[in-house]
Amino acid sequence: MTNDLSGGVDNLLTETRTFPPSAEFAAQANAQPELFDRAAADREGFWLEQARELLTWRTEPTQSLDWSDAPVARWFADGTLNACENAVDRHVAAGNGDRVAIHFEGEPGDRRDITYAELLEQVSRAAGALEANGVTKGDRVAIYLPMIPEAVVAMLACARIGAVHSVVFGGFSADALHSRIIDGDARVVITADGGWRRGKQLPLKRAVDEAIAKGGTAVDRVLVVRRTEQDVEWTEGRDVDWAEALAAAPATHEPVAVEAEHPLYILYTSGTTGKPKGIVHTTGGYLTQSQYTFRYVFDHKPGQDVYWCTADVGWVTGHSYVAYGPLADGATQVLYEGTPDAPHQGRWWEIVQRYGVTLLYTSPTAIRTCMKWGEQIPGEFDLSSLRLLGSVGEPINPEAWMWYRRVIGGERTPIVDTWWQTETGAILISPLPGITSTQPGSATKPLPGIEADVVDDAGNPVENGQGGYLVLSSPWPSMTRGIWGDRQRFVDTYWSRFPGKYFAGDGARKDDDGDIWLLGRVDDVMNVSGHRLSTTEIESSLVSHPSVAEAAVVGATDDTTGQAVVAFVILRQEAAEAADIVAELRAHVAKEIGPIAKPRDILVVADLPKTRSGKIMRRLLRDVAEGREAGDVTTLADSSVMDQISKGMAAG
Ligand code: PRX
């Protein structure tokens, strides 16, 4: 536990602005107050009701929660269904085949609208193509694609045949891809020649080739989408052209019914050790809660709303709120390939105007970036179609919240600040837009059917007005079923700190009304631009460089990205003279993990602050990285170390 839980508290104590829903919004909202009453009356019965009401089952479930193998939950376990059928087929069967599922906008400006009927044909052909390449139920398929419709098609095609997808963010390096392919034992990779990012081509296929060339994988098929049309190496017998494979497959395909507890996907996320965790989600509970939250938190009205989530499919937000939740609820959504400033800083707002986006879901980092660019930029576009705004991934500071509401939401839209994690699968704490009075910076209360609390060190609930650790007190349908291949790590990480409760790793505070304010991570996990990074993982990467003897990494507060990676390194004697070592180390981390993990600052130091037992005191390093006087140094083995580091920081 390294964070100071009082952080941010001053801010919240002075935050008194509240925004009740307008009568107009409240009257038309999907979620009405009785949703809370139903859930409170019989929580497990409520979830079973949601599962049956929202999803189309092959065999209707009669069981709700089975907690006999705790902490691995089973939900709706006697039901069978297919996730792709729920996301696509049933909308076509209901007569909505002509509805646009995806408005795709490529970064270079190319556009494509895909209706549900067209999506059905694509997922059917892709499922057939996977089968033709030997993929069957339970096999793992790695997906390494840019933000293009084929990413969603690839995920759904896996689900259609009961294969388990493992999406790896396109910004991760070949090394990171390699370790994820090995850990999940994927036989097939779906990638693209490249993707567009700020006018440059990401060399995705090359990274896949490199990853496989490192050896040790079982990959014998690589399906390649042509996106940028750049030249790529081709391995005959292994590489398969995606378009050709789809063209050769039948236009129709019968979805494979799977048990509710059949794994749907693995998604890797950073933990407190150097090894990423393969978070496992299964089918019935995950899909129920993705759709439930999509419908009630975003107040989605099928056939009327145009929804846009700016997250990449490489993160959990892109799984639950691009691929599964919205499509299960029959949404029309925008999918945009590129960055917000390509080719100009108004690109996002141009997209909102073009498609008449009504529901927008993005991250505080993106909002703060737009704030920096200036409100005149969104001011040039017509944003009057927007009727609800969402935020996710990191705590949103009140200033960004107020700006979002005023500049983007025209002072009228509710804001839903949604708290959840890769592990939780779907939103757990959030306002319901027609019910909850919001305050800038608070995710407010657990959703109906969710039981969360803030506890002290001993695991006792804190009083209102106090801070502590966020826990989930009872299981929920979309919770992870564990870490791929490592049950013990799952138990240790989430269930041992407070027995019987899920420990999220976040600090939180309850205000006088019992509303929850998230205060950031309390473990060695950083949150940079809403992306989770492990301090230990970056430290291991730094010490794997031949010039580095020791490294310590901290997340320092950053005005735009929330936190930024700051590294302190001790060089080996012989390397100490090397020019440009800092640039070299940044490039090394980018190669080992990916550009997102590159430290913002690297400080070469002679020593690191350690306790007498040898533990690095990151708290002190964070003080320095954030420009403060280092705190209490009395427990240091050598208290002069901090003076030297502070001087070095000031000089640098
Ligand atoms: O610290 C919390 C923060 O993001 C972490 C989860 O990261 P990840 O698994 O990558 O998922 C991000 C998208 C769901 C949490 O432990 N976090 C997420 N949403 C919020 C948040 N912190 C504060 N407020 C939020 N709304």
XYZ file of C-alpha atoms and ligand atoms in Angstrom, residues 316-317 392-395 417-423 506 518 521 527 532, ligand 1:
44
model
C -11.415 -3.916 -21.782
C -13.502 -0.844 -22.569
C -13.868 5.963 -17.709
C -10.398 4.730 -16.898
C -9.141 7.090 -14.193
C -10.459 9.531 -11.659
C -18.409 8.718 -14.389
C -18.152 4.942 -14.596
C -15.830 2.969 -12.331
C -14.816 -0.547 -13.276
C -11.785 -2.663 -14.240
C -10.605 -5.303 -16.673
C -11.366 -7.789 -13.902
C -8.179 1.349 -5.485
C -12.230 7.096 -6.314
C -4.491 2.940 -7.111
C -2.666 4.663 -14.480
C -2.758 0.345 -16.542
O -7.853 2.615 -10.716
C -9.085 2.356 -11.355
C -9.120 3.064 -12.683
O -8.693 2.131 -13.637
C -8.412 0.878 -13.013
C -8.800 -0.242 -13.928
O -8.000 -0.193 -15.070
P -8.306 -1.138 -16.295
O -8.447 -2.534 -15.812
O -7.269 -0.880 -17.311
O -9.701 -0.708 -16.817
C -9.889 0.592 -17.282
C -11.263 0.710 -17.906
C -12.372 0.182 -17.110
C -9.209 0.902 -11.738
O -8.682 0.033 -10.773
N -10.470 3.543 -13.029
C -11.287 3.055 -13.980
N -12.405 3.803 -14.057
C -12.303 4.768 -13.133
C -11.072 4.599 -12.462
N -10.689 5.408 -11.462
C -11.525 6.395 -11.107
N -12.716 6.619 -11.690
C -13.152 5.849 -12.709
N -14.317 6.101 -13.296
